CSV table of C-alpha atoms and ligand atoms in Angstrom, one decimal:
chain,number,residue,atom,x,y,z
A,1,MET,CA,85.7,44.2,69.1
A,2,GLN,CA,82.2,43.6,67.8
A,3,SER,CA,81.3,40.9,65.0
A,4,ARG,CA,81.0,41.6,61.3
A,5,HIS,CA,78.1,40.6,60.4
A,6,LEU,CA,76.6,40.3,56.3
A,7,ILE,CA,73.2,41.9,56.4
A,8,ASP,CA,73.7,43.8,53.2
A,9,LEU,CA,76.6,43.4,50.6
A,10,SER,CA,77.5,46.4,51.5
A,11,ASP,CA,78.7,45.6,54.8
A,12,LEU,CA,81.8,44.3,53.0
A,13,CYS,CA,83.9,46.8,50.3
A,14,VAL,CA,84.2,46.0,46.8
A,15,ASN,CA,88.0,44.8,47.4
A,16,GLU,CA,86.9,42.5,49.9
A,17,TRP,CA,83.5,41.1,47.4
A,18,GLU,CA,87.0,40.8,44.8
A,19,ASN,CA,88.7,38.8,47.2
A,20,ILE,CA,86.3,36.6,48.1
A,21,THR,CA,85.1,35.8,44.6
A,22,ARG,CA,89.0,35.2,43.8
A,23,LEU,CA,89.3,33.1,46.8
A,24,ALA,CA,86.3,31.0,45.4
A,25,CYS,CA,87.7,30.2,42.3
A,26,ASP,CA,91.1,29.2,43.9
A,27,ILE,CA,88.9,26.8,46.4
A,28,ARG,CA,87.2,25.5,43.6
A,29,ALA,CA,90.5,24.8,41.6
A,30,ASN,CA,91.8,23.4,44.9
A,31,ILE,CA,89.6,22.0,47.2
A,32,ASP,CA,91.2,19.3,49.1
A,33,SER,CA,93.4,22.2,50.6
A,34,TYR,CA,90.9,23.9,52.2
A,35,TYR,CA,90.0,21.2,54.5
A,36,GLY,CA,90.8,22.3,58.0
A,37,ALA,CA,90.8,25.8,57.3
A,38,CYS,CA,87.5,25.9,60.0
A,39,ARG,CA,88.5,22.8,62.1
A,40,GLY,CA,87.0,23.3,66.0
A,41,LYS,CA,84.5,26.1,64.2
A,42,ILE,CA,80.3,25.5,64.3
A,43,LEU,CA,78.3,26.8,62.0
A,44,ALA,CA,74.3,27.5,63.2
A,45,THR,CA,72.0,27.8,60.1
A,46,LEU,CA,68.3,29.0,61.6
A,47,PHE,CA,66.1,28.4,58.9
A,48,TYR,CA,62.9,29.9,59.8
A,49,GLU,CA,62.0,29.3,55.7
A,50,PRO,CA,62.4,26.6,53.4
A,51,SER,CA,65.4,26.1,51.5
A,52,THR,CA,67.4,23.8,49.3
A,53,ARG,CA,70.5,25.0,47.7
A,54,THR,CA,71.2,28.1,50.4
A,55,GLN,CA,71.0,25.6,53.5
A,56,MET,CA,73.0,22.7,51.5
A,57,SER,CA,75.4,24.8,50.8
A,58,PHE,CA,76.2,26.5,53.9
A,59,GLN,CA,76.3,23.1,55.5
A,60,THR,CA,78.6,21.5,52.9
A,61,ALA,CA,80.9,24.8,52.4
A,62,MET,CA,81.4,24.5,56.5
A,63,LEU,CA,82.4,20.3,56.3
A,64,ARG,CA,84.0,20.8,53.5
A,65,LEU,CA,86.5,23.6,55.9
A,66,GLY,CA,86.6,20.8,58.1
A,67,GLY,CA,84.2,22.5,60.7
A,68,ARG,CA,80.8,21.1,62.0
A,69,ILE,CA,77.5,21.9,62.1
A,70,ILE,CA,74.0,22.8,64.2
A,71,GLY,CA,71.0,24.0,63.6
A,72,PHE,CA,66.9,24.0,62.4
A,73,ASP,CA,65.5,24.1,58.6
A,74,ASN,CA,61.9,23.9,60.3
A,75,PRO,CA,61.4,26.5,63.2
A,76,SER,CA,58.2,24.0,64.3
A,77,ASN,CA,61.2,21.6,65.1
A,78,SER,CA,62.9,24.1,67.4
A,79,SER,CA,61.1,26.4,70.6
A,80,VAL,CA,60.2,29.0,68.4
A,81,ALA,CA,56.9,26.5,68.1
A,82,LYS,CA,56.7,27.6,71.7
A,83,GLY,CA,56.9,31.6,71.1
A,84,GLU,CA,60.6,32.2,72.1
A,85,SER,CA,61.4,35.5,70.1
A,86,LEU,CA,64.2,35.7,67.4
A,87,LYS,CA,66.1,38.0,70.3
A,88,ASP,CA,66.0,34.8,72.3
A,89,THR,CA,66.8,32.2,70.0
A,90,VAL,CA,69.6,34.5,68.4
A,91,ARG,CA,71.4,35.3,72.0
A,92,VAL,CA,71.4,31.4,72.7
A,93,VAL,CA,72.5,30.1,69.8
A,94,SER,CA,75.2,32.3,69.6
A,95,GLY,CA,76.3,30.9,72.7
A,96,TYR,CA,76.7,27.6,70.7
A,97,SER,CA,78.1,28.9,67.5
A,98,ASP,CA,80.6,30.6,66.0
A,99,ILE,CA,79.0,31.9,63.1
A,100,ILE,CA,75.0,32.0,61.8
A,101,ALA,CA,73.7,31.8,58.5
A,102,MET,CA,69.8,32.7,59.2
A,103,ARG,CA,66.8,32.6,56.8
A,104,HIS,CA,63.7,34.3,57.6
A,105,PRO,CA,60.7,35.6,56.4
A,106,VAL,CA,60.5,38.6,57.6
A,107,SER,CA,62.4,41.7,55.9
A,108,GLY,CA,65.0,43.1,58.3
A,109,SER,CA,64.9,39.9,60.6
A,110,ALA,CA,69.1,39.5,59.8
A,111,MET,CA,70.1,43.0,60.9
A,112,ALA,CA,67.6,42.6,64.0
A,113,ALA,CA,69.4,39.2,64.6
A,114,SER,CA,72.9,41.3,64.3
A,115,LEU,CA,71.6,43.5,67.5
A,116,TYR,CA,71.7,40.3,69.8
A,117,SER,CA,74.3,38.1,68.7
A,118,ARG,CA,77.9,37.6,70.2
A,119,VAL,CA,78.9,35.8,66.6
A,120,PRO,CA,78.6,37.2,62.8
A,121,ILE,CA,75.6,36.9,61.5
A,122,ILE,CA,75.1,36.0,57.6
A,123,ASN,CA,72.3,37.0,55.9
A,124,ALA,CA,70.6,33.7,54.1
A,125,GLY,CA,67.4,35.7,52.8
A,126,ASP,CA,65.3,37.9,55.1
A,127,GLY,CA,61.8,38.4,53.6
A,128,GLY,CA,61.5,39.9,50.0
A,129,HIS,CA,64.2,41.9,51.0
A,130,LEU,CA,67.7,40.8,50.5
A,131,HIS,CA,69.8,37.9,49.8
A,132,PRO,CA,73.2,39.1,49.9
A,133,THR,CA,75.1,35.3,49.3
A,134,GLN,CA,73.0,34.8,46.7
A,135,THR,CA,74.9,37.7,44.7
A,136,LEU,CA,78.1,36.4,45.9
A,137,THR,CA,77.3,33.3,44.8
A,138,ASP,CA,75.9,35.3,41.4
A,139,LEU,CA,79.4,37.1,41.1
A,140,VAL,CA,81.2,34.0,41.9
A,141,THR,CA,79.2,32.7,38.4
A,142,LEU,CA,79.7,35.7,36.7
A,143,ARG,CA,83.9,36.1,37.3
A,144,ASN,CA,83.8,31.8,35.6
A,145,GLU,CA,81.2,32.7,32.8
A,146,LYS,CA,81.9,36.3,31.7
A,147,GLY,CA,85.0,36.9,33.1
A,148,SER,CA,83.6,40.5,33.7
A,149,PHE,CA,81.7,42.4,36.5
A,150,SER,CA,81.6,45.2,34.3
A,151,GLY,CA,80.1,46.3,30.6
A,152,LEU,CA,77.2,44.2,31.0
A,153,CYS,CA,73.5,44.3,30.0
A,154,ILE,CA,71.9,42.7,32.6
A,155,GLY,CA,68.1,41.8,32.0
A,156,LEU,CA,66.4,40.7,35.1
A,157,CYS,CA,63.1,38.9,34.5
A,158,GLY,CA,60.2,38.1,36.6
A,159,ASP,CA,59.1,39.0,40.4
A,160,LEU,CA,60.9,41.9,40.6
A,161,LYS,CA,59.0,43.1,43.7
A,162,ASN,CA,59.3,40.3,45.7
A,163,GLY,CA,63.0,38.8,44.3
A,164,ARG,CA,65.5,39.5,47.0
A,165,THR,CA,68.5,38.2,44.9
A,166,VAL,CA,67.1,40.6,42.7
A,167,HIS,CA,67.4,43.7,44.8
A,168,SER,CA,70.7,42.3,46.4
A,169,LEU,CA,72.2,41.8,42.6
A,170,ILE,CA,71.1,45.4,41.3
A,171,LYS,CA,72.5,46.8,44.3
A,172,ALA,CA,75.9,45.0,43.9
A,173,MET,CA,76.1,45.3,39.6
A,174,SER,CA,75.3,48.7,39.9
A,175,GLY,CA,78.7,49.5,41.6
A,176,PHE,CA,80.9,48.2,38.4
A,177,PRO,CA,81.6,50.6,35.6
A,178,ASP,CA,79.4,50.6,32.6
A,179,ASN,CA,76.8,48.3,33.7
A,180,ARG,CA,72.8,48.6,32.7
A,181,PHE,CA,69.7,47.3,33.1
A,182,VAL,CA,66.9,46.0,31.4
A,183,LEU,CA,64.1,45.3,34.2
A,184,ILE,CA,61.5,42.9,32.9
A,185,SER,CA,58.3,42.5,34.8
A,186,THR,CA,54.8,43.3,34.8
A,187,PRO,CA,53.7,46.8,36.4
A,188,SER,CA,52.8,45.2,39.8
A,189,LEU,CA,55.8,43.1,40.0
A,190,ALA,CA,58.2,45.8,39.1
A,191,VAL,CA,61.3,46.9,41.6
A,192,PRO,CA,60.6,48.7,44.7
A,193,LEU,CA,61.2,52.5,44.6
A,194,TYR,CA,64.4,51.9,47.0
A,195,ILE,CA,65.8,49.8,44.6
A,196,LYS,CA,64.8,52.6,41.4
A,197,ASP,CA,66.5,55.5,44.0
A,198,TYR,CA,69.5,53.3,44.4
A,199,LEU,CA,70.1,52.9,40.7
A,200,SER,CA,69.2,56.1,40.2
A,201,ALA,CA,72.1,57.2,42.9
A,202,ALA,CA,74.4,55.1,41.9
A,203,GLY,CA,73.9,56.9,38.1
A,204,THR,CA,73.4,53.4,36.5
A,205,PRO,CA,71.2,53.2,33.2
A,206,TRP,CA,68.1,50.9,33.6
A,207,HIS,CA,65.1,50.4,31.7
A,208,GLU,CA,61.4,48.7,32.7
A,209,VAL,CA,59.8,46.7,29.7
A,210,SER,CA,56.9,43.8,30.1
A,211,ASN,CA,58.0,41.9,27.2
A,212,LEU,CA,61.0,39.3,27.8
A,213,ALA,CA,61.0,38.5,23.5
A,214,ASP,CA,61.8,42.4,22.8
A,215,ALA,CA,64.9,42.7,25.3
A,216,MET,CA,66.6,39.1,24.3
A,217,PRO,CA,68.5,40.4,21.8
A,218,LEU,CA,70.0,43.3,23.8
A,219,LEU,CA,71.3,40.9,26.6
A,220,ASP,CA,74.5,39.4,28.1
A,221,VAL,CA,73.0,38.2,31.3
A,222,LEU,CA,69.5,37.1,31.6
A,223,TYR,CA,68.9,36.7,35.8
A,224,MET,CA,65.4,34.6,35.2
A,225,THR,CA,63.1,34.5,38.6
A,226,ARG,CA,60.6,32.6,39.8
A,227,ILE,CA,57.3,34.2,41.1
A,228,GLN,CA,57.2,33.8,44.4
A,229,LYS,CA,54.0,32.6,45.3
A,230,GLU,CA,54.0,32.9,49.6
A,231,ARG,CA,55.1,36.6,49.3
A,232,PHE,CA,51.4,37.4,47.6
A,233,ALA,CA,48.3,38.1,50.1
A,234,SER,CA,45.9,36.0,48.1
A,235,GLU,CA,46.1,33.1,45.7
A,236,ALA,CA,43.9,34.7,43.5
A,237,GLU,CA,46.5,37.3,43.0
A,238,TYR,CA,49.5,34.6,41.9
A,239,ILE,CA,47.3,33.1,39.9
A,240,ASN,CA,46.8,36.6,38.2
A,241,GLN,CA,51.0,36.9,37.4
A,242,ARG,CA,52.4,33.5,37.1
A,243,GLY,CA,53.1,32.2,33.9
A,244,VAL,CA,53.7,35.3,32.3
A,245,PHE,CA,57.5,35.3,31.2
A,246,VAL,CA,58.0,31.9,30.3
A,247,LEU,CA,62.0,31.3,28.8
A,248,ASP,CA,62.2,28.9,26.1
A,249,SER,CA,63.8,27.7,22.6
A,250,ASP,CA,62.4,30.2,20.7
A,251,LYS,CA,63.5,33.4,22.8
A,252,MET,CA,67.1,31.7,23.4
A,253,ALA,CA,67.3,31.9,19.6
A,254,MET,CA,66.9,35.5,19.7
A,255,ALA,CA,69.6,36.1,22.0
A,256,LYS,CA,73.4,36.8,21.6
A,257,LYS,CA,75.4,33.5,21.3
A,258,ASP,CA,77.8,34.8,24.3
A,259,LEU,CA,74.4,35.1,26.6
A,260,ILE,CA,74.4,33.7,30.0
A,261,VAL,CA,71.2,32.6,31.7
A,262,LEU,CA,71.3,33.0,35.3
A,263,HIS,CA,68.4,31.3,37.9
A,264,PRO,CA,68.6,31.4,41.7
A,265,LEU,CA,66.2,28.7,41.7
A,266,PRO,CA,64.1,27.0,42.6
A,267,ARG,CA,62.3,26.8,38.9
A,268,VAL,CA,58.6,26.6,38.7
A,269,ASP,CA,57.6,27.1,34.9
A,270,GLU,CA,59.2,30.2,34.0
A,271,ILE,CA,62.1,28.2,32.4
A,272,THR,CA,61.6,25.3,30.3
A,273,VAL,CA,62.8,22.0,30.4
A,274,GLU,CA,64.6,22.2,26.9
A,275,VAL,CA,66.6,25.2,27.6
A,276,ASP,CA,68.6,22.9,30.3
A,277,ASP,CA,70.4,21.9,26.9
A,278,ASP,CA,71.7,24.8,25.8
A,279,LYS,CA,75.1,25.5,26.8
A,280,ARG,CA,74.0,29.3,27.4
A,281,ALA,CA,71.8,27.8,30.5
A,282,LYS,CA,74.2,28.4,33.2
A,283,TYR,CA,72.1,28.0,36.3
A,284,PHE,CA,73.0,24.3,37.6
A,285,GLU,CA,76.5,25.7,37.6
A,286,GLN,CA,75.8,28.4,39.4
A,287,THR,CA,74.4,26.1,42.2
A,288,GLU,CA,77.9,24.9,42.6
A,289,TYR,CA,79.5,28.5,42.8
A,290,GLY,CA,77.4,28.9,45.5
A,291,LEU,CA,79.4,26.1,47.3
A,292,TYR,CA,82.9,27.8,46.8
A,293,ALA,CA,81.4,31.4,47.6
A,294,ARG,CA,80.1,30.2,51.2
A,295,MET,CA,83.2,28.4,51.3
A,296,ALA,CA,85.3,31.6,50.9
A,297,LEU,CA,82.6,33.7,52.8
A,298,ILE,CA,82.9,31.2,56.1
A,299,MET,CA,86.6,31.6,56.2
A,300,LYS,CA,86.5,35.6,55.7
A,301,MET,CA,84.2,36.2,58.4
A,302,LEU,CA,85.6,34.3,61.0
A,303,GLU,CA,89.2,35.2,60.3
A,304,ASP,CA,88.5,38.7,62.5
A,305,SER,CA,85.8,38.1,64.8
A,306,SER,CA,85.2,37.8,68.7
A,307,LYS,CA,82.5,36.8,70.8
A,308,GLN,CA,80.8,40.2,72.0
A,309,LEU,CA,77.3,40.4,72.5
A,310,PRO,CA,76.9,44.1,71.2
A,311,THR,CA,74.2,46.6,72.8
A,312,PRO,CA,71.2,47.4,70.8
A,313,PRO,CA,71.0,51.2,69.6
A,314,PRO,CA,68.3,52.8,71.0
A,315,GLY,CA,65.4,53.2,69.2
A,316,VAL,CA,62.5,56.3,68.4
A,317,GLN,CA,58.7,56.2,68.5
A,318,THR,CA,58.1,56.5,64.6
A,319,GLN,CA,56.3,52.9,63.4
A,320,CYS,CA,57.8,51.6,59.9
A,321,SER,CA,55.1,51.6,57.4
A,322,ASN,CA,55.9,48.4,56.2
A,323,PRO,CA,53.7,45.6,58.2
A,324,ASN,CA,56.5,43.0,56.8
A,325,CYS,CA,59.3,44.7,58.5
A,326,ILE,CA,60.7,43.1,61.7
A,327,THR,CA,60.2,45.7,64.1
A,328,ARG,CA,56.4,45.7,63.4
A,329,ILE,CA,56.5,41.5,63.9
A,330,GLU,CA,58.9,41.7,66.8
A,331,PRO,CA,58.0,44.8,68.9
A,332,TYR,CA,61.2,45.0,71.4
A,333,VAL,CA,63.2,45.8,68.2
A,334,PRO,CA,64.3,49.7,68.7
A,335,HIS,CA,63.0,51.4,65.5
A,336,ILE,CA,66.4,52.8,63.5
A,337,PHE,CA,66.0,55.2,60.4
A,338,ARG,CA,68.0,57.2,58.2
A,339,LYS,CA,66.6,60.2,57.2
A,340,SER,CA,66.7,61.6,53.7
A,341,GLY,CA,64.4,64.9,52.9
A,342,ASP,CA,61.1,64.6,54.0
A,343,ILE,CA,61.4,60.7,54.4
A,344,LEU,CA,62.5,58.2,56.9
A,345,VAL,CA,64.0,55.1,55.1
A,346,CYS,CA,64.1,52.1,57.4
A,347,SER,CA,67.6,50.9,58.7
A,348,TYR,CA,65.7,47.1,58.6
A,349,CYS,CA,64.0,47.0,55.5
A,350,GLU,CA,64.6,50.3,53.5
A,351,GLU,CA,60.7,51.0,53.3
A,352,ARG,CA,60.1,54.9,53.3
A,353,THR,CA,58.1,56.6,55.7
A,354,LEU,CA,56.8,60.2,55.6
A,355,LEU,CA,57.8,62.4,58.5
A,356,ASP,CA,55.0,63.5,60.7
B,401,CP,N1,68.7,30.1,45.9
B,401,CP,C1,68.2,29.9,46.7
B,401,CP,O1,68.1,30.8,47.6
B,401,CP,O2,67.9,28.8,46.9
B,401,CP,P1,67.2,28.0,48.0
B,401,CP,O3,66.0,28.5,48.4
B,401,CP,O4,67.1,26.4,47.5
B,401,CP,O5,67.8,28.5,49.1
């Protein structure tokens, strides 16, 4: 049996999400009783991009379960700096560890890694594409702070184009009944087409606006995001977009009494510090829920894993049109597409490419 991976949250069924969030709540209440649940197991954290919360919460999670950790948080301190490919690094590290959490700046990198790994790969963020363990964190936060995953008006604000946490959260929350989205961004930082297609296919109501203040009274959940400087082609383009959306006390005064404000963090300037003292601000609690979510996820993924090297599927000649797709960066990765009418959807980054 080959390992199961978590590349997108859809790799788990909704029942499994609910079981993981329930387990995370039990871990939160009885954390000491879980020590030893992963005794003898090793987690490798391969972080090709900076991180505070994701990396440290994964490491803390494994240590609190009684397991051990290896890895790097800066690829320039590993043989990646000598030109080692993703394939070779993953194949080697999967021989040393039982499970791998990987963050990488390139879309589709987690799926590519899964083709060469003997152990489960957890996507800890692949470029501007997806961040499913942040979404598990968000689900645990919603279970505790809202008591429900359904019937919510969810506002997402900021860099919705490059915000991988936003993409994963929209995919997850559109799977629950009676949710609707208010997408608050400038036109150039709107959610990608594939996310709009996803919402339409799910039948989830959504609309786009460019004014945060107007949206405030409608919302049950406000999910603020940082403008992702590192994803812009130039400093000038970033400067043009930064500081457009700022949540402050005046805007909080327009919101429902039971609104909750979430943010995957890090924050730059999109939430003023005085909002931290508003009891509806839950983003620091959210970071702690992330620890319990990742403890539950590691336990679940190690339950039915076995060490077996997969055989990568054959690819096709067609190139993905996304220059930041892993198939364009690591040329040996097989090109794999799903056909949807007249277009090919890249299996790694979900970019659409017109059929020749
Ligand atoms: N939310 C999140 O991914 O934070 P880090 O980049 O600090 O891991």
